[in-house]
Amino acid sequence: MSSAGTASDPQVIFTPSGRRGRVPAGTTVLDAARGLGVDIDSVCGGRGICGRCAVTPAFGEFAKHGITSAPSHLSDAGDIEAAYRAEHGLAAERRLSCTARLLGDAVVDVPPESQVHRQVVRKDLDARPFVLDPVVRLHTVDVTPPDLATPTGDLGRLQDALREEWQLHDLRADLAVVRGLQPALAAGDYRVTVAVHGGAGGDVIAVWPGFHDRAFGVAIDIGSTTIAGHLANLTDGTILASAGVMNPQIRFGEDLMSRVSYVMMHEGGDAELTAAVRKALDGLLASLANKAGIKRTEILELALVGNPIMHHLLLGIDPTPLGSAPFALAVDTAVEIPAAELGLRTHPGARAYVLPCIAGHVGADTAGVILAEEPHKAEALTLVVDVGTNAEIVLGNRDRLLAASSPTGPAFEGAQISSGQRAAPGAIERVRIDRDTLEPRFRVIGVDAWSDAPDFAERVTAAGTVVTGICGSGIIEVVAELFLAGVITADGVIDGSLAARTPRVEADARTFSYVLHDGGAAAPRILVTQNDVRAIQLAKAALYAGVRLLMDQLGVEAVDEIRLAGAFGSQIDPLHAMVLGLVPDCDPERVRGAGNAAGTGALIALLSGAARREIEGVVRRVEKIETAVEPRFQEHFVEAMAIPHRTAANPNLERVVDLPARPTRSDADATAGGGRRRRRAVGAASTGDQA
Amino acid sequence: MSSAGTASDPQVIFTPSGRRGRVPAGTTVLDAARGLGVDIDSVCGGRGICGRCAVTPAFGEFAKHGITSAPSHLSDAGDIEAAYRAEHGLAAERRLSCTARLLGDAVVDVPPESQVHRQVVRKDLDARPFVLDPVVRLHTVDVTPPDLATPTGDLGRLQDALREEWQLHDLRADLAVVRGLQPALAAGDYRVTVAVHGGAGGDVIAVWPGFHDRAFGVAIDIGSTTIAGHLANLTDGTILASAGVMNPQIRFGEDLMSRVSYVMMHEGGDAELTAAVRKALDGLLASLANKAGIKRTEILELALVGNPIMHHLLLGIDPTPLGSAPFALAVDTAVEIPAAELGLRTHPGARAYVLPCIAGHVGADTAGVILAEEPHKAEALTLVVDVGTNAEIVLGNRDRLLAASSPTGPAFEGAQISSGQRAAPGAIERVRIDRDTLEPRFRVIGVDAWSDAPDFAERVTAAGTVVTGICGSGIIEVVAELFLAGVITADGVIDGSLAARTPRVEADARTFSYVLHDGGAAAPRILVTQNDVRAIQLAKAALYAGVRLLMDQLGVEAVDEIRLAGAFGSQIDPLHAMVLGLVPDCDPERVRGAGNAAGTGALIALLSGAARREIEGVVRRVEKIETAVEPRFQEHFVEAMAIPHRTAANPNLERVVDLPARPTRSDADATAGGGRRRRRAVGAASTGDQA
């Protein structure tokens, strides 16, 4: 180790950290780095096997660092480095820091991939860059063979080696590790690699003979409808596979409350739901491992998020108390247990980390969203909504953070909508309606063209589908577009007078519908009915009312940033969301989708112990608002039924969208129907139509 | 709490601790005690339910303690105490310290049964008294009901209550407790009792609705042949049941090494042996619970000992490395795991504590023996031998402690002896041989008379048996008695010349036998053959040589105290053991059986966390001697073949027993045959017999 070098010793400067010091000549670069607290990775512990500690000696940078002698004085590559270079390859300018010795002054660059705490950047996940801080790390050690004179146990000698080589004190070991230790020592000629969970004071969870450098983890977001997972390499943070499966609990109830009802009404129902979700998780692990080309027994760590009911059912806790006030969670802190306790077949030593819950309706998924979007670090007042059957809402900034959930119901997911469906090939996901002709054009999932393209019908056929219905994002857009085109009023009434202008508006018993698509004999007719509009109004009003409640609590009238998260949420066009009044007015430039932020949060927690400690702290500080018992929630809800929110100014929206004229206050106070201008027209038209 | 009382506050003195202090008038005696660090038990936490905190206000003792006012000024018994007295009974002079309030000066005696750290005294177990220091304790708490305004989890509110009421900080909880918490809170109207393992920083392992005061534990000694257990009440240390079962591993091999051979020669053999012993343990738990009239799910804690091979097989660790040098243990430190991991059906939260091993041949059973006999605290140089197929030997005192094991083989257990058998009804266990007539008399297990009693034959029949063989203690005695009667020489040769004097000595091919019993047609003839004597000589020489090795190491020629432990060891008559030379010469008054000391050690570890910490420390300090590689072991072994050890003085033995004349050194160096006096006779007689 470097320890106290004297003035005549070589000076070494590490970049990018800038740490510098003098070490005795002959010290390896790795030892010098460790002594100076420079972050260099290593699995093999300086045996020239793993190649994780490769560094780049810098030339010509000496003057900058105040050293005049040049070039870098490192020992020439020896046999070990040459062997590594021959077998695994190593860029010409790179050296293994565990074999290169400092003979004179040197400047040494530690590239990001050789740092333990490297940045992980994944553009395709919508994930913010974050710093790897592995909870599970691999360490190769040479264990002293047993000896008659000092009859200590194998485990004791392993612990000694880990303490001496890696400064890992006070490690415990799983019994399975104790079982596997002797065979591994024998097979590896007393060299073994172990996986240590939680660093010093933590647990040895796995042991392999000799050198071993494969360790994987899986981050899972358990949604009510779908379960999504990412499989990552724990040693460098790369993502090797992503996959999703349906949540099989759906057969016990589409939405959360119907699943709770199932549990309440069926003896052993909670165990059934628990078994179902665990089996699905286990299958997901298998398919992720398969996709990534690894064995499932190489999975050493899991991180999981889910709403409170999914969270409880995963852990085998009866969720019944979450079904009614006071919505008491059994446990709100983070849970760490052996993955085997969840019936998951991974490495037997694998641990599962379940993020903390925030409140009875605001779960570990919201904790994941916070971790992914970091509103608690923002200066700007940030609103994050994760839209689902329940919308989770987080509002705040570095000073204060509030969270609530709002019962939006399943309309946004296509349920309760006459032509609603899940996002799947054939579903309409984008809609535009011409302000003059009132003609629509749309896009369907799986077809790469708008519906007004000449070859659209052929393309749909080529995709092996028909236009089957409208998914969540399509519903938001069509209602918003109908409003912008004046087909529906600010109060959500389909203007029957327009039936005179276009066959797109057609009457049924007492109301009107808009014909979005007529597929002919081969496909369903896709209408937007008055009931559909009402369902969307109810859902968006619930969401908006929840947001509004948090804004009241903070005493603000506007937010600076909006993130729309969730599988559905991130598909919503921000502008249409604002037109419809799902979210408050905001600069459209500062409204964006956040992808599956809950899943991203799980991934960050998988790969960073620091992130776990961070979210555990943040969750304790979050102020929880229970919408169900806030009297103002109902007021806001009623207010928020209008499209767009008719009592508030929408300066940002008005700047970018040509909104129908905003009604005056007296209009708004009028009963049934929309604003005056529309209502008058409606009255005329409907008279005509009904005649 | 008492905190800082002023001079005008009542003064309270607790006996027997002598702690005293002033507390504000109206403070309960329990709170005053806690504030002064006085050890008073309580499960219910001062709710007047458990009665554990009963105390005796002392009258007339004031002057002694420097208080002049009298009598004790305690509040009168209120409704709660009256109700407790009516329902559960309470001695007239006793008061519940949680309800009695200090109104003036008082002297209060805390009886032993109201102290947490009470002494446990069990004469019937040969166990030393020890102080209870429960690892598992019960605590009743009232948990704050959930509340919409502060949506913390049930677990968090339980942790808050345990911290506030019991100063139990940083508790973790088993997932099963989290699962059971909400139903328990609901059933107990937010009052629950929990079992906490390991105090502050430990684990909540069980939860029950309302008040609950039943908690049991089992201490188990896993011997190669038998498995013995004690079921104890964890709250007061009383033993409610003891039982034993055969170790079913016997079908894989009688002795340890043949079981290791089985494992080496059969794929999956270790798993078979592990399953066998765990199943037997599980059955033992069932029968103990049944005997004690409790449910097995009320068992919350286990403590286990066993030799290294039993220890490894229990834990599911392949014992093969223990079969050959360097006899490496997989783990030598204490192991604490969920009992469920051992396949034992107890309370799901029960933990199993396995005592530490000392070396490859000196196991957790020896750790138990040390804990039971405490040689490490003795001033006298103490030798403890646990005699079995391997003899475990501990020698030392408070300054230094040595341990070794010696391969005595199974002769002491009746194997390799022509009429040998296990200790069971019908087995000869005591033998006396008349020095003149050479006629024997003996006792058999299950019959309460010596064989020379007139009605002995009837009594044997009445016991439903015949005389079937000789068990270990009988073998020791018969060989020692044969030596004392001059039938065998100091070198272990049966004196054939005596065949002329008595038909008890009879010839076979080349040697002679002694007829101990001729049961006629109905029962086997029980002989002591020359081979039997040789087998015992080998076994005792191995034991003695091991002891001698440790004495060499300590540089001593004699020991002050001897303890013979183990199911067999404690049955040996100390005098006969010395005559035979199993153990070195010692004042017979200071040689005694120690019962199943290993099992007693397990019991102490079950009931005392302090004892666990103590033995873990002692085991680290013990000096381990490996007999297999000590060259002097073979020398001692050869020397020790003679009966009694012919090269050493036996002053203590000679003082109390009429030993045959001790041969001179030149006699000893002569070949075949015994000392001169006998040898001469042997020569004459055998000539005659062989003629």
PDB file of N, CA and C in Angstrom, chain A residues 92-117:
ATOM      1  N   ALA A  92      -3.986  -0.677 -26.779  1.00  0.00           N
ATOM      2  CA  ALA A  92      -2.529  -0.515 -26.759  1.00  0.00           C
ATOM      3  C   ALA A  92      -2.068   0.400 -25.635  1.00  0.00           C
ATOM      4  N   GLU A  93      -2.827   1.490 -25.419  1.00  0.00           N
ATOM      5  CA  GLU A  93      -2.353   2.478 -24.440  1.00  0.00           C
ATOM      6  C   GLU A  93      -2.705   2.092 -22.999  1.00  0.00           C
ATOM      7  N   ARG A  94      -3.500   1.023 -22.863  1.00  0.00           N
ATOM      8  CA  ARG A  94      -3.949   0.645 -21.519  1.00  0.00           C
ATOM      9  C   ARG A  94      -2.929  -0.234 -20.799  1.00  0.00           C
ATOM     10  N   ARG A  95      -2.915  -0.129 -19.499  1.00  0.00           N
ATOM     11  CA  ARG A  95      -2.092  -0.994 -18.648  1.00  0.00           C
ATOM     12  C   ARG A  95      -2.966  -1.566 -17.540  1.00  0.00           C
ATOM     13  N   LEU A  96      -2.650  -2.746 -17.056  1.00  0.00           N
ATOM     14  CA  LEU A  96      -3.346  -3.280 -15.881  1.00  0.00           C
ATOM     15  C   LEU A  96      -2.726  -2.628 -14.648  1.00  0.00           C
ATOM     16  N   SER A  97      -3.529  -1.925 -13.904  1.00  0.00           N
ATOM     17  CA  SER A  97      -2.958  -1.160 -12.786  1.00  0.00           C
ATOM     18  C   SER A  97      -2.438  -2.085 -11.686  1.00  0.00           C
ATOM     19  N   CYS A  98      -2.861  -3.345 -11.708  1.00  0.00           N
ATOM     20  CA  CYS A  98      -2.393  -4.246 -10.649  1.00  0.00           C
ATOM     21  C   CYS A  98      -1.010  -4.812 -10.944  1.00  0.00           C
ATOM     22  N   THR A  99      -0.574  -4.704 -12.204  1.00  0.00           N
ATOM     23  CA  THR A  99       0.760  -5.221 -12.515  1.00  0.00           C
ATOM     24  C   THR A  99       1.753  -4.086 -12.807  1.00  0.00           C
ATOM     25  N   ALA A 100       1.229  -2.946 -13.291  1.00  0.00           N
ATOM     26  CA  ALA A 100       2.121  -1.824 -13.602  1.00  0.00           C
ATOM     27  C   ALA A 100       2.602  -1.179 -12.308  1.00  0.00           C
ATOM     28  N   ARG A 101       3.903  -1.034 -12.166  1.00  0.00           N
ATOM     29  CA  ARG A 101       4.475  -0.477 -10.947  1.00  0.00           C
ATOM     30  C   ARG A 101       5.009   0.922 -11.213  1.00  0.00           C
ATOM     31  N   LEU A 102       4.897   1.748 -10.207  1.00  0.00           N
ATOM     32  CA  LEU A 102       5.369   3.130 -10.323  1.00  0.00           C
ATOM     33  C   LEU A 102       6.857   3.159 -10.059  1.00  0.00           C
ATOM     34  N   LEU A 103       7.606   3.557 -11.103  1.00  0.00           N
ATOM     35  CA  LEU A 103       9.059   3.643 -10.942  1.00  0.00           C
ATOM     36  C   LEU A 103       9.500   5.101 -10.795  1.00  0.00           C
ATOM     37  N   GLY A 104       8.669   6.008 -11.304  1.00  0.00           N
ATOM     38  CA  GLY A 104       8.954   7.447 -11.188  1.00  0.00           C
ATOM     39  C   GLY A 104       7.631   8.182 -11.231  1.00  0.00           C
ATOM     40  N   ASP A 105       7.664   9.490 -11.357  1.00  0.00           N
ATOM     41  CA  ASP A 105       6.433  10.285 -11.387  1.00  0.00           C
ATOM     42  C   ASP A 105       5.550   9.833 -12.546  1.00  0.00           C
ATOM     43  N   ALA A 106       4.259   9.908 -12.326  1.00  0.00           N
ATOM     44  CA  ALA A 106       3.342   9.470 -13.373  1.00  0.00           C
ATOM     45  C   ALA A 106       1.987  10.132 -13.207  1.00  0.00           C
ATOM     46  N   VAL A 107       1.336  10.326 -14.349  1.00  0.00           N
ATOM     47  CA  VAL A 107      -0.060  10.750 -14.367  1.00  0.00           C
ATOM     48  C   VAL A 107      -0.845   9.583 -14.956  1.00  0.00           C
ATOM     49  N   VAL A 108      -1.859   9.144 -14.258  1.00  0.00           N
ATOM     50  CA  VAL A 108      -2.585   7.940 -14.663  1.00  0.00           C
ATOM     51  C   VAL A 108      -4.068   8.258 -14.748  1.00  0.00           C
ATOM     52  N   ASP A 109      -4.632   7.982 -15.893  1.00  0.00           N
ATOM     53  CA  ASP A 109      -6.070   8.226 -16.062  1.00  0.00           C
ATOM     54  C   ASP A 109      -6.852   6.950 -15.804  1.00  0.00           C
ATOM     55  N   VAL A 110      -7.891   7.069 -14.977  1.00  0.00           N
ATOM     56  CA  VAL A 110      -8.767   5.922 -14.711  1.00  0.00           C
ATOM     57  C   VAL A 110     -10.005   6.098 -15.582  1.00  0.00           C
ATOM     58  N   PRO A 111     -10.132   5.314 -16.661  1.00  0.00           N
ATOM     59  CA  PRO A 111     -11.288   5.505 -17.547  1.00  0.00           C
ATOM     60  C   PRO A 111     -12.569   5.090 -16.824  1.00  0.00           C
ATOM     61  N   PRO A 112     -13.701   5.620 -17.281  1.00  0.00           N
ATOM     62  CA  PRO A 112     -14.966   5.349 -16.562  1.00  0.00           C
ATOM     63  C   PRO A 112     -15.202   3.857 -16.354  1.00  0.00           C
ATOM     64  N   GLU A 113     -14.878   3.027 -17.363  1.00  0.00           N
ATOM     65  CA  GLU A 113     -15.200   1.609 -17.244  1.00  0.00           C
ATOM     66  C   GLU A 113     -14.324   0.891 -16.226  1.00  0.00           C
ATOM     67  N   SER A 114     -13.300   1.561 -15.725  1.00  0.00           N
ATOM     68  CA  SER A 114     -12.476   0.948 -14.688  1.00  0.00           C
ATOM     69  C   SER A 114     -12.817   1.469 -13.295  1.00  0.00           C
ATOM     70  N   GLN A 115     -13.866   2.302 -13.228  1.00  0.00           N
ATOM     71  CA  GLN A 115     -14.284   2.809 -11.924  1.00  0.00           C
ATOM     72  C   GLN A 115     -15.446   1.976 -11.392  1.00  0.00           C
ATOM     73  N   VAL A 116     -15.401   1.690 -10.103  1.00  0.00           N
ATOM     74  CA  VAL A 116     -16.539   0.990  -9.503  1.00  0.00           C
ATOM     75  C   VAL A 116     -17.785   1.857  -9.602  1.00  0.00           C
ATOM     76  N   HIS A 117     -17.631   3.112  -9.230  1.00  0.00           N
ATOM     77  CA  HIS A 117     -18.788   4.006  -9.176  1.00  0.00           C
ATOM     78  C   HIS A 117     -18.933   4.777 -10.488  1.00  0.00           C
TER      79      HIS A 117
END
